[in-house]
Amino acid sequence: MHDVNVVIAGAAGEGIQTIGAIVSKTVLDQGYAVFTWQEYESRIRGGQNSYSIRISDQPHNTPLIEADILLALNAEAVEKYRPLIKENGILISGESSEGSSIRIPFSKVAKDELGKKIYANTVAVGALIGALGIDLKTLQKEIKNRFADKADEILEKNRLAAEKGYEMADEGCRDLCPWNLPKRDGRFYHISGNEAIALGAAYAGCRFIAAYPMTPSTEIITYLAENENLGVFAEQAEDEIAAIGMAIGASYAGTRAMTATAGGGFALMVEHVSLAGMIEVPVVIVVGQRPGPATGLPTRTSQGDLLFVIHAGHGEFHKLVLAASDPLDAFHKTVRAFNLADKYQIPVMLLTDQFLTDSGFSFEEFDIDGEKPATFLADPDAIEDYKRYQLDDSGISPRLYPGQSKHLVGVDSDEHDERGHITEDLVNVALPMAQKRLAKNKKLKKDVMPPQEIALDEADTVLVGWGSARAALLEALDLLKADGINAGVIHFSEMWPLPDYSFPANKKFWTIESNATGQLARLLRSEYNVIFEGRIHRYDGLPLTADFIRTNFNAKRK
Amino acid sequence: MPKENEFENDVASQWCPGCPNFNILDAIKSALVELKKSPDQVCLISGIGQAAKLPHYLQCNFFNGLHGRALPAAIGIHATNPQLTTMVVTGDGDCYGEGGNHFLHALRRNPDITVVVHNNEIYALTKGQASPTTPAGEKRSIQAKGVQIAPLNMPAIAIIHGCGFVARGFAGEPKHLKDLLVAAVRHRGLSYIDVIQPCITWGTRPFSWYKDRVQQLDDDYDTADQSRALEKVMESSEKIPIGVLYQASERKVFGHRFREIVDQRPLPELDPIDAEEIKSLLQGFRSAP
Ligand SMILES: Cc1ncc(C[n+]2csc(CCOP(=O)(O)OP(=O)(O)O)c2C)c(N)n1
Ligand SMILES: [Mg+2]
């Protein structure tokens, strides 16, 4: 099938989220994959935002910008988003706007037919489902589920409102709507990056999260706090410094602990990243990227914090930086982050971005098997004289936690001896201790996964990207093929330390990044000496798409 | 040297000889003995400063973290293992300056921990700058013409926010201080002791100045009277009252709701989550069959 793209536009607070959620669940239940993507302003009321639903028979987890159907909830939304409508696309609106294909005065219908304006959005949902050619039954089931705990009257009114909208769209649609989405057998998981990370953390055995609210990472602690049965102690800290401080304290006390923030909050955490490196306490930090500097564009996306995160922390110590490609990968990377933080007793940063965290991706299977949660604590009974920082060629000393046994556990942010006590003995104590910590990198580097190579054999051009750009890069290959270009992809998702890897010979490399200064290119050039033929940078706050990559590639290669 | 008690250790001290900090250290050790704690049941958390070095000088678990950040670490430790006796040992700069915000929010959370602040009205480790408690007008190394801004009255703030145990001790009266510490640890909820600790190296007043002024609260002083306590810590008098300034009937402690669901066990001792539970939550994200 040809993918169908629906864009719902309206002011913040007008209900596009609710409409989007009901429509996408209905489409899913009809047996189709959906990719949902939101683009919104940093405000609670007003502004004009959109919620896009890409519908396909198998998962296509990248946004389409052009709309087959635009549902606009107000006149301003019509003006702002009308240019997105495809040649044969339609506009459904409640306003008497010119050029509207189907005009349904949602509020008036709701008031006249159901007695209350609040049913207007359900009328709109019905209209959209009608225009898409989906059975009304599937929508009615979803409405029944969604309003199950509401009074009977409310449920009934919503059913009627949906039916009314559906009928009106049916009439208006006659010659305009070619779409037909009959019930099919497909079943898909539809999940966002943040939800997957929260579940991955619980699965990994994380029992403590402290965080300070900041888009785009707030949903992680929200999910864990809401799902009390997961047994995760969730605390909203007074600031990001306290958030990571609490997580490190919890981890020292023996549990798996994490925090989650954006670039600005992570900036406040940096001293503690260095502390975790020094006292060798594992901690997982999710950094959701959004455009900076400073507060930047709070609700938009970016890959602009790569070098900042890799270099975060004063002094020299080892850390691991992972970057998730999609929610399934985010789930597994979260487990991996906890395992490797434990194994090497280091801070691990997991990079995401607003696009990954806020979008809903479809998966046919969401297999949680893969890397299993593994712990690396020492056995107190096997130790006679315990030293938290016992020198060892591997750099890894036995880790116990306080109260676990008779053994005392002391840690110190000052340079310290094997028992964790302050030292000023430079030659006999401080230097060997620094060398012990730095020795971890040898094994750690071997644990880091090489980049994923896709279609390299045939390719003369290679698109090099990282993190959440993966799906757009893959889709771009198909588009470029149509333009007569044989391209492949090298995709990085484990960013630091960089693994041992050689770039293939005789190919032209292009970096594709959501930042202005080519941070990945700079990193790879310094580590692998690779030369880039071209660069495509997107830094307008919107995600990389296959179209964007193709257009810019073709414009730049001449 | 025979060990007086099991909290003794032989780590060489970085304090100035004769520093009243030694008395505070002795008081803490004696209090822990009186409380019948063993070293493995105790965790001392500190930031950075001369005061914050104290955890090194006794035998126990310790977390000597970043300047100003002892409280967040202590809260994470306490949330993870409420069975540990968790005590923060900190300075006036560490706790009221760099970490002031954490102190305010600790008052709100009411974790079952004890906070001991060595208040010497100076930044000693960095050689004599003003601290948040230096009286206005007093000279310090950066403030050569005298401190131009007002001092912070943290005990008053703690009382206003209903901290369930607010006390002032004096490093020159270690036995009295030991009694305060015992009561503080026994108190369920946040207990806070501001300890007057004259700095014998950078301080501007002699030890005797303090000795002459401290005065134990009368026996008939009502520690339950919040307004009276506030008056007491705000009154300008020749005398400096020491003792329990305010003790409140016990408030709910930090994490009580979580611990009603999950018992008092340390988090690392809980059973690992069942993969089936994650799989069943994932079904909620799946389309209907
Ligand atoms: C982030 C940071 N800023 C500054 C310092 C330098 N510093 C170390 S201790 C200290 C003040 C300590 O004062 P206080 O807590 O009163 O302890 P005292 O030495 O007086 O016992 C400062 C400013 C530091 N270690 N870390
Ligand atoms: Mg001081």
CSV table of C-alpha atoms in Angstrom, one decimal, chain B residues 23 26-27 30-31 34 170-182 216:
chain,number,residue,atom,x,y,z
B,23,ASN,CA,36.0,17.1,70.1
B,26,ASP,CA,35.0,12.1,69.9
B,27,ALA,CA,31.4,13.0,70.6
B,30,SER,CA,30.9,8.1,71.9
B,31,ALA,CA,27.3,8.6,70.7
B,34,GLU,CA,26.1,4.6,73.4
B,170,PHE,CA,29.2,23.5,71.2
B,171,ALA,CA,32.5,21.7,70.3
B,172,GLY,CA,33.8,22.9,73.7
B,173,GLU,CA,31.3,20.8,75.5
B,174,PRO,CA,31.7,17.3,74.0
B,175,LYS,CA,29.6,15.4,76.6
B,176,HIS,CA,26.6,17.7,76.1
B,177,LEU,CA,27.2,17.3,72.3
B,178,LYS,CA,27.3,13.5,72.6
B,179,ASP,CA,23.9,13.6,74.4
B,180,LEU,CA,22.5,15.8,71.6
B,181,LEU,CA,23.8,13.3,69.0
B,182,VAL,CA,22.3,10.3,70.7
B,216,GLN,CA,22.6,25.4,78.2
